Coordinates of C-alpha atoms in Angstrom, one line a residue:
M405 CA 37.6 -27.0 24.2
K406 CA 34.1 -27.4 24.9
E407 CA 32.5 -28.6 28.2
K408 CA 32.3 -32.0 26.6
L409 CA 35.5 -33.1 28.0
L410 CA 35.8 -35.6 30.8
T411 CA 37.2 -33.6 33.5
Y412 CA 40.5 -34.4 35.2
T413 CA 39.1 -32.8 38.5
Q414 CA 36.4 -35.4 38.9
L415 CA 38.6 -38.2 37.8
I416 CA 41.3 -37.3 40.4
L417 CA 38.6 -37.0 43.1
Y418 CA 37.1 -40.4 42.1
V419 CA 40.6 -41.9 42.2
F420 CA 41.3 -40.6 45.7
L421 CA 38.0 -42.0 46.9
V422 CA 38.6 -45.4 45.3
I423 CA 42.1 -45.6 46.9
S424 CA 40.6 -44.7 50.3
C425 CA 37.8 -47.3 50.4
V426 CA 36.9 -48.2 54.0
T427 CA 37.9 -51.7 55.2
E428 CA 38.0 -53.1 58.7
F429 CA 41.6 -51.8 59.1
Q430 CA 41.5 -48.2 59.9
P431 CA 44.9 -46.7 59.1
D432 CA 45.9 -43.0 60.3
P433 CA 44.4 -40.4 58.1
V434 CA 46.4 -39.7 54.7
S435 CA 47.3 -36.1 54.0
V436 CA 47.2 -35.1 50.4
P437 CA 49.5 -32.1 50.0
P438 CA 47.8 -29.2 48.1
S439 CA 48.4 -29.9 44.5
L440 CA 47.5 -28.1 41.3
I441 CA 45.0 -30.1 38.9
I442 CA 45.2 -28.8 35.2
E443 CA 42.6 -29.9 32.6
G444 CA 42.5 -28.6 29.0
E445 CA 43.4 -28.9 25.4
V446 CA 43.8 -27.4 22.0
T447 CA 41.9 -29.0 19.0
D448 CA 41.8 -28.7 15.4
Q449 CA 38.2 -27.2 15.8
P450 CA 37.5 -23.5 16.4
G451 CA 37.9 -22.1 19.7
P452 CA 37.5 -20.9 22.4
Y453 CA 39.5 -23.3 24.3
M454 CA 39.4 -23.6 28.1
V455 CA 41.9 -24.4 30.8
K456 CA 40.5 -25.3 34.3
L457 CA 42.7 -25.1 37.4
T458 CA 41.7 -26.5 40.8
R459 CA 43.8 -27.5 43.7
T460 CA 43.4 -30.4 46.0
A461 CA 42.4 -29.6 49.6
D462 CA 43.8 -31.6 52.5
Y463 CA 42.5 -35.3 52.6
S464 CA 40.2 -34.4 55.5
Y465 CA 38.0 -32.3 53.3
K466 CA 36.7 -35.2 51.3
S467 CA 35.5 -34.6 47.6
L468 CA 36.5 -30.9 47.9
N469 CA 38.8 -29.1 45.4
L470 CA 39.5 -25.5 45.5
L471 CA 39.4 -23.3 42.5
E472 CA 42.7 -21.8 41.5
T473 CA 42.0 -18.2 40.7
G474 CA 44.3 -15.3 39.9
A475 CA 46.7 -17.3 37.7
A476 CA 48.3 -16.1 34.4
V477 CA 47.6 -18.9 31.8
T478 CA 49.2 -18.9 28.3
I479 CA 48.9 -21.3 25.4
S480 CA 51.6 -21.2 22.8
D481 CA 52.7 -23.3 19.8
N482 CA 56.1 -24.3 18.4
Q483 CA 55.7 -21.5 15.8
G484 CA 56.0 -18.6 18.3
N485 CA 52.1 -18.0 18.4
Q486 CA 50.7 -17.5 21.9
E487 CA 47.6 -16.1 23.7
T488 CA 47.1 -15.2 27.4
L489 CA 43.8 -16.5 28.5
T490 CA 41.0 -14.4 30.4
E491 CA 39.6 -15.9 33.6
L492 CA 35.9 -16.4 33.6
P493 CA 33.8 -14.6 36.3
S494 CA 33.1 -18.1 38.0
G495 CA 36.7 -18.3 38.8
G496 CA 39.3 -21.1 38.1
T497 CA 38.4 -21.5 34.4
Y498 CA 40.5 -19.6 31.8
Q499 CA 39.5 -19.1 28.1
T500 CA 40.8 -18.0 24.8
R501 CA 39.1 -15.5 22.6
A502 CA 36.7 -16.9 20.0
N503 CA 39.0 -15.6 17.3
G504 CA 42.1 -16.2 19.3
I505 CA 44.7 -19.0 18.9
R506 CA 43.6 -21.9 16.8
G507 CA 44.9 -25.5 16.8
V508 CA 46.6 -26.5 13.4
V509 CA 47.4 -30.0 12.6
G510 CA 51.3 -30.7 12.6
R511 CA 52.0 -28.0 15.3
S512 CA 52.8 -28.6 18.9
Y513 CA 51.2 -26.9 21.9
K514 CA 51.8 -26.3 25.5
V515 CA 50.3 -24.4 28.4
T516 CA 52.3 -22.2 30.8
I517 CA 50.8 -21.2 34.2
K518 CA 51.9 -18.8 36.8
T519 CA 50.0 -19.0 40.1
K520 CA 49.5 -16.3 42.8
D521 CA 52.0 -17.9 45.0
G522 CA 54.9 -17.5 42.3
K523 CA 55.0 -21.1 41.1
Q524 CA 55.3 -21.6 37.4
Y525 CA 54.0 -24.8 35.7
E526 CA 54.6 -25.8 32.1
S527 CA 53.2 -28.7 30.2
D528 CA 55.3 -30.8 27.6
L529 CA 54.8 -29.9 23.9
E530 CA 51.9 -32.0 22.4
K531 CA 51.7 -32.5 18.6
L532 CA 48.2 -32.2 17.1
S533 CA 47.3 -34.9 14.8
T534 CA 44.3 -35.5 12.4
A535 CA 41.7 -37.8 13.6
P536 CA 40.4 -40.3 10.9
P537 CA 36.7 -39.8 10.1
I538 CA 33.9 -41.8 11.7
Q539 CA 32.7 -44.1 8.9
K540 CA 29.7 -45.3 10.5
L541 CA 27.8 -44.9 13.8
Y542 CA 25.0 -47.4 14.5
Y543 CA 23.1 -49.3 17.2
E544 CA 21.6 -52.7 18.2
Y545 CA 18.8 -53.5 20.5
T546 CA 19.5 -56.2 23.1
V547 CA 17.9 -57.5 26.2
E548 CA 20.4 -58.7 28.9
P549 CA 19.7 -62.4 30.1
T550 CA 20.1 -61.6 33.8
G551 CA 17.9 -59.5 36.3
V552 CA 14.1 -59.5 36.9
N553 CA 13.2 -56.0 35.6
L554 CA 12.8 -56.1 31.9
A555 CA 12.8 -52.4 31.5
K556 CA 16.3 -52.2 33.1
R557 CA 17.6 -55.2 31.0
Q558 CA 16.6 -53.5 27.8
G559 CA 19.0 -51.2 25.8
W560 CA 20.5 -50.2 22.7
N561 CA 24.3 -50.7 22.3
V562 CA 25.9 -48.0 20.1
Y563 CA 28.9 -48.8 18.0
L564 CA 31.3 -47.0 15.8
D565 CA 33.4 -48.0 12.6
T566 CA 36.5 -46.3 11.3
K567 CA 39.9 -47.1 9.6
D568 CA 43.2 -46.6 11.1
P569 CA 45.7 -44.7 8.8
E570 CA 48.7 -46.6 7.2
T571 CA 51.0 -44.7 9.5
T572 CA 52.0 -46.3 12.8
G573 CA 51.7 -44.7 16.1
N574 CA 48.1 -43.7 16.2
F575 CA 46.1 -43.4 19.4
Y576 CA 42.5 -42.9 20.0
R577 CA 39.9 -41.9 22.6
W578 CA 36.2 -42.0 22.3
T579 CA 33.8 -39.8 24.2
W580 CA 30.0 -39.2 24.0
T581 CA 27.5 -36.5 25.1
H582 CA 23.7 -37.0 25.4
F583 CA 21.4 -34.1 25.4
E584 CA 17.9 -34.7 26.9
P585 CA 15.1 -32.0 26.4
I586 CA 13.5 -31.0 29.4
S587 CA 10.5 -28.8 30.4
V588 CA 11.0 -28.8 34.2
C589 CA 14.1 -26.9 35.4
Y590 CA 13.6 -27.2 39.1
K591 CA 12.2 -30.3 40.9
R592 CA 12.1 -31.8 44.4
E593 CA 10.6 -35.0 46.0
I594 CA 7.3 -34.8 47.7
P595 CA 7.7 -36.6 51.0
G596 CA 5.7 -39.8 51.3
R597 CA 4.9 -39.9 47.6
N598 CA 6.7 -41.5 44.6
V599 CA 6.2 -38.0 42.7
L600 CA 8.3 -34.9 42.2
T601 CA 7.1 -31.3 42.1
G602 CA 8.9 -28.6 40.3
L603 CA 8.8 -25.5 38.1
D604 CA 8.9 -25.0 34.3
C605 CA 11.9 -23.8 32.3
C606 CA 11.5 -20.3 31.0
S607 CA 13.0 -21.3 27.7
P608 CA 14.1 -24.4 25.7
C609 CA 16.5 -26.3 27.9
W610 CA 18.5 -29.6 27.6
D611 CA 20.1 -31.7 30.3
I612 CA 23.7 -32.9 29.4
N613 CA 24.7 -36.4 30.3
R614 CA 28.1 -38.0 30.0
C615 CA 30.1 -40.8 31.7
Y616 CA 32.9 -39.2 33.7
T617 CA 34.5 -42.5 34.6
C618 CA 34.2 -44.2 31.2
I619 CA 37.7 -44.2 29.5
D620 CA 37.6 -45.8 26.0
I621 CA 41.1 -45.7 24.4
S622 CA 43.0 -47.6 21.9
S623 CA 46.2 -47.8 19.8
D624 CA 47.2 -49.2 16.5
V625 CA 49.9 -51.3 17.9
N626 CA 48.2 -54.5 16.7
I627 CA 45.9 -53.2 14.0
N628 CA 47.9 -50.7 11.9
G629 CA 46.3 -49.6 8.8
Q630 CA 43.2 -51.9 9.4
A631 CA 39.5 -51.3 10.0
I632 CA 38.3 -50.7 13.6
S633 CA 34.9 -52.3 13.8
R634 CA 32.1 -52.3 16.3
Q635 CA 34.0 -50.1 18.9
F636 CA 31.6 -49.9 21.6
I637 CA 30.6 -46.4 22.6
M638 CA 27.7 -46.6 25.2
R639 CA 24.5 -48.3 26.0
V640 CA 21.2 -46.3 25.6
P641 CA 18.8 -47.0 28.5
F642 CA 15.2 -47.6 28.0
K643 CA 13.6 -44.9 30.1
S644 CA 11.4 -43.4 27.3
T645 CA 10.1 -44.4 23.9
S646 CA 11.3 -41.2 22.4
R647 CA 14.4 -40.8 20.2
Y648 CA 17.7 -40.5 22.0
Y649 CA 20.0 -38.0 20.8
L650 CA 23.7 -38.7 21.0
E651 CA 27.0 -36.9 20.0
V652 CA 30.0 -39.1 19.6
Q653 CA 33.5 -37.9 19.5
Q654 CA 36.6 -39.7 18.1
Q655 CA 39.9 -38.2 19.3
A656 CA 43.3 -38.5 17.9
I657 CA 45.6 -38.2 21.0
S658 CA 49.2 -38.4 21.4
K659 CA 51.1 -41.4 23.0
G660 CA 51.7 -39.4 26.1
A661 CA 48.0 -38.7 26.4
Y662 CA 47.1 -42.5 25.7
E663 CA 49.5 -43.4 28.5
F664 CA 48.0 -40.8 30.9
W665 CA 44.4 -42.1 30.3
K666 CA 45.6 -45.7 30.5
S667 CA 47.0 -44.9 34.0
V668 CA 43.8 -43.3 35.0
K669 CA 41.7 -46.2 33.8
G670 CA 43.8 -48.6 35.8
L671 CA 43.2 -46.5 38.9
V672 CA 39.5 -45.9 38.3
N673 CA 38.9 -49.6 37.8
N674 CA 41.1 -51.0 40.7
T675 CA 39.6 -52.3 44.0
G676 CA 41.4 -50.0 46.4
G677 CA 43.3 -52.9 47.7
L678 CA 46.6 -52.9 49.6
F679 CA 48.9 -53.3 46.6
D680 CA 46.9 -51.0 44.2
A681 CA 48.9 -48.1 42.6
A682 CA 48.8 -44.6 44.2
P683 CA 47.1 -41.6 42.5
A684 CA 50.5 -40.2 41.9
A685 CA 50.8 -42.4 38.9
V686 CA 48.4 -40.1 37.0
Q687 CA 50.3 -36.7 37.4
G688 CA 50.3 -36.1 33.6
N689 CA 52.6 -33.9 31.4
V690 CA 52.5 -30.7 33.5
H691 CA 55.5 -29.9 35.8
C692 CA 56.4 -27.1 38.1
V693 CA 59.6 -25.5 36.6
N694 CA 60.7 -23.5 39.6
D695 CA 59.9 -25.8 42.6
P696 CA 60.5 -29.6 41.9
T697 CA 58.8 -30.3 45.1
A698 CA 55.4 -29.0 43.8
V699 CA 53.1 -31.8 42.5
A700 CA 50.8 -31.1 39.5
Y701 CA 48.0 -33.5 38.2
G702 CA 46.2 -33.7 34.8
F703 CA 47.0 -33.4 31.3
F704 CA 47.3 -30.6 28.7
G705 CA 46.7 -32.0 25.3
A706 CA 46.6 -31.3 21.5
T707 CA 43.7 -33.2 20.0
G708 CA 42.4 -33.9 16.6
L709 CA 38.6 -34.4 16.4
S710 CA 36.1 -36.3 14.4
E711 CA 32.5 -35.9 15.5
Q712 CA 29.2 -37.4 14.5
Y713 CA 25.7 -37.7 15.9
I714 CA 22.8 -40.4 15.9
Y715 CA 19.3 -40.7 17.0
V716 CA 18.5 -44.0 18.6
D717 CA 14.9 -45.1 17.9
R718 CA 13.5 -46.6 21.2
S719 CA 9.9 -47.1 20.0
G720 CA 10.7 -50.8 19.6
G721 CA 11.4 -51.5 23.2
Q722 CA 9.2 -53.9 25.1
E723 CA 6.9 -51.9 27.4
P724 CA 6.9 -50.7 30.0
A725 CA 9.9 -48.4 30.0
D726 CA 11.8 -47.6 33.2
F727 CA 10.3 -44.2 33.5
D728 CA 11.4 -41.7 36.1
P729 CA 8.8 -40.6 38.7
P730 CA 6.1 -38.2 37.3
I731 CA 6.6 -34.3 38.1
E732 CA 3.7 -32.4 39.2
V733 CA 4.0 -28.8 38.2
P734 CA 1.6 -26.4 39.9
Q735 CA -0.5 -24.1 37.7
P736 CA 0.0 -21.2 37.3
S737 CA 3.6 -21.1 38.5
A738 CA 6.8 -19.2 38.1
C739 CA 9.4 -20.4 35.7
V740 CA 13.2 -21.1 36.2
A741 CA 15.8 -19.9 33.9
C742 CA 17.8 -22.7 32.1
E743 CA 21.3 -22.6 33.4
N744 CA 24.3 -22.9 31.1
S745 CA 26.6 -25.3 32.8
L746 CA 28.5 -28.5 32.4
Y747 CA 25.2 -30.4 33.1
R748 CA 22.4 -28.3 31.4
T749 CA 22.3 -25.8 28.6
P750 CA 19.8 -23.4 26.9
N751 CA 21.7 -23.8 23.6
K752 CA 20.3 -26.1 21.0
P753 CA 22.6 -29.1 20.2
R754 CA 24.4 -28.5 16.9
W755 CA 22.5 -31.4 15.0
W756 CA 19.1 -31.1 16.9
T757 CA 16.3 -31.5 14.3
Y758 CA 13.1 -31.4 16.6

């Protein structure tokens, strides 16, 4: 599993915040019992795969989740193959070896977790299915009719075409990742001026952008065996006239994963009203086997992947673009190392051509 994945931790946090929207009525503080959050999957692409564990803090600590360190994490399949993951130095993230267990279409996978407090968690078995290939990835330039800022109203809608297999019971999820080349790795605002100051990157570097609350899923219940055309992926903003590099992932997920993401999507999109569903509806497929009162959130999946990239040509946009504030870099200056994280990488994207 790569760092592309939409993180369950961020979604669960988002859900808690939405459910707790401030209104004129001020109820007593809600206490969320410490609960384990699991995010991870096995795919039919080479590893390493990662499993991230966090634990919810008390509700009074808003937006804070604690890393679950020191756990024993094992991924196994229904053929008797298994691997115990290694915890990374940053803590809370557990990883397989690069040449370790590999997802195979047709096999089923689960994760087993034993935490430091002696609780043992186990996911349901998930069968890994093949994702149909992306047949076409394309974009269209549009100008939205409302709003006064022309630059903000312009954009390029990205669409995908594929074909559902003749077999029934196929479920899909679509995600995207944008890599933006940057030359400045540290920046801060200059008080009183609409400019930034910063320091150069010591090496080639890319910012990584995703939509963490975008949940695009579908099933073949009404379209079995038919073409899936003009599946909307995302809208490219007009913030530059340079080409926009985008990687799109089409995922073949299980019915259980589809129902999980459907529940999460409903909670993310709700209004936080009195009769909205509670976050407990997104517990997922992981359960504590030796303590039925212990609650776990998240989903461990087995996912088939089909991936493709596209460069969006933005040179045809109507000037001016919605540029970010300029950055002043003092000369000469020290440089800043390009960190390797969920949001930035020194590693060239796989299909990068310039």
